[in-house]
Coordinates of C-alpha atoms in Angstrom, one line a residue:
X1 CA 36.7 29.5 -29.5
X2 CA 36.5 25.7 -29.0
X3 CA 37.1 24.3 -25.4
X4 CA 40.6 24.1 -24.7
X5 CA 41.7 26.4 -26.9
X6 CA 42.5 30.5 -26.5
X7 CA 39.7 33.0 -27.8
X8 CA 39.1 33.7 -31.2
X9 CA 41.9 37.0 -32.1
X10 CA 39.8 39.0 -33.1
X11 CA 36.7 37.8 -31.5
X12 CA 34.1 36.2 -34.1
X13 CA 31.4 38.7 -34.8
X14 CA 28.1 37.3 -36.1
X15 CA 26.6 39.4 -39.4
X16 CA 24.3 39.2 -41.7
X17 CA 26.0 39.9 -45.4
X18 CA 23.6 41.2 -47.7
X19 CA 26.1 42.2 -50.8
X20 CA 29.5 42.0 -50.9
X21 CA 31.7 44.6 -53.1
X22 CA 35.4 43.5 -53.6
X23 CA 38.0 46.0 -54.0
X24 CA 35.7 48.1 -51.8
X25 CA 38.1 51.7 -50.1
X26 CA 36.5 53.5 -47.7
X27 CA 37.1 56.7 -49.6
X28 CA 34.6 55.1 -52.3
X29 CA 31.8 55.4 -49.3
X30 CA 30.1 58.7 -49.9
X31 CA 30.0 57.2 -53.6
X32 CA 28.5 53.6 -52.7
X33 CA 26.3 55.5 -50.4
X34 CA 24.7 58.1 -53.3
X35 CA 24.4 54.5 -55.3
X36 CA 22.2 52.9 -52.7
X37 CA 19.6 56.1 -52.5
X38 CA 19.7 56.2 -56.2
X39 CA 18.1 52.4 -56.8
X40 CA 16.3 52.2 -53.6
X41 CA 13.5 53.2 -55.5
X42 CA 13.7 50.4 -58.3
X43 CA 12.2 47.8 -56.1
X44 CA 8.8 48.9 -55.6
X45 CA 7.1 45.6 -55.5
X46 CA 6.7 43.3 -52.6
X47 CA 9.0 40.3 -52.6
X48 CA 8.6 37.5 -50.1
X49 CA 11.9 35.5 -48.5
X50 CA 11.0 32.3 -48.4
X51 CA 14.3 30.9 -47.2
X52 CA 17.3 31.7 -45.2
X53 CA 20.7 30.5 -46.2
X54 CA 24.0 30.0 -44.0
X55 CA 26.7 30.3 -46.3
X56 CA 30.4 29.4 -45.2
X57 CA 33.3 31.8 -46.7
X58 CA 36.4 30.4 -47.7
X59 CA 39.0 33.2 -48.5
X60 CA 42.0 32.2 -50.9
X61 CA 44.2 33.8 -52.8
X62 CA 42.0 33.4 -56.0
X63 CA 38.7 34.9 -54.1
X64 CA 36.2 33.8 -51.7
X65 CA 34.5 30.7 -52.0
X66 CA 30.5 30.6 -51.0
X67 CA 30.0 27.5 -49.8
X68 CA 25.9 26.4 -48.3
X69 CA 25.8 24.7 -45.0
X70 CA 22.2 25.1 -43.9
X71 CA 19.1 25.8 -45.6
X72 CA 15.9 27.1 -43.3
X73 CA 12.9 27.3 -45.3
X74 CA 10.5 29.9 -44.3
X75 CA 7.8 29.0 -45.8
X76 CA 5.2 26.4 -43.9
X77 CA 5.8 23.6 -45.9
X78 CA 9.2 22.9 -44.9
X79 CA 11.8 22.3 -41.9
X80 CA 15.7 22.9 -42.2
X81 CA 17.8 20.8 -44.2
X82 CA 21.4 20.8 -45.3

């Protein structure tokens, strides 16, 4: 929450979003979950992350809306930009 202002209702929770499946029911879960183990074993190569994004999400009715706000480079030939 900003100063002067009441708490956040729900408070905000900070997360890291790797996927995100829309139209998702929880009922579907033991179905997502059999999905997961099945292609876990596609990637067998080593892949390197060589930056970090921080991504805003603006809900409307048509969808969500990515939008970048930061950009953290990993590797060493970079700092953060936006």
């Amino acid at each position: 929450s900003r100063i002067g202002q009441p708490p956040d209702s729900p408070p905000f929770q900070p997360h890291l979003s790797l996927a995100r499946i829309e139209a998702f029911h929880r009922d579907q879960a033991p179905l997502l979950t059999d999905c997961l183990h099945e292609f876990r074993d596609c990637i067998r190569e080593p892949w390197q992350v060589t930056e970090v994004i921080l991504v805003q999400s603006q809900l409307s009715s048509q969808g969500a809306a990515y939008v970048p706000l930061l950009v953290a480079p990993l590797a060493a030939s970079g700092g953060v930009h936006n």
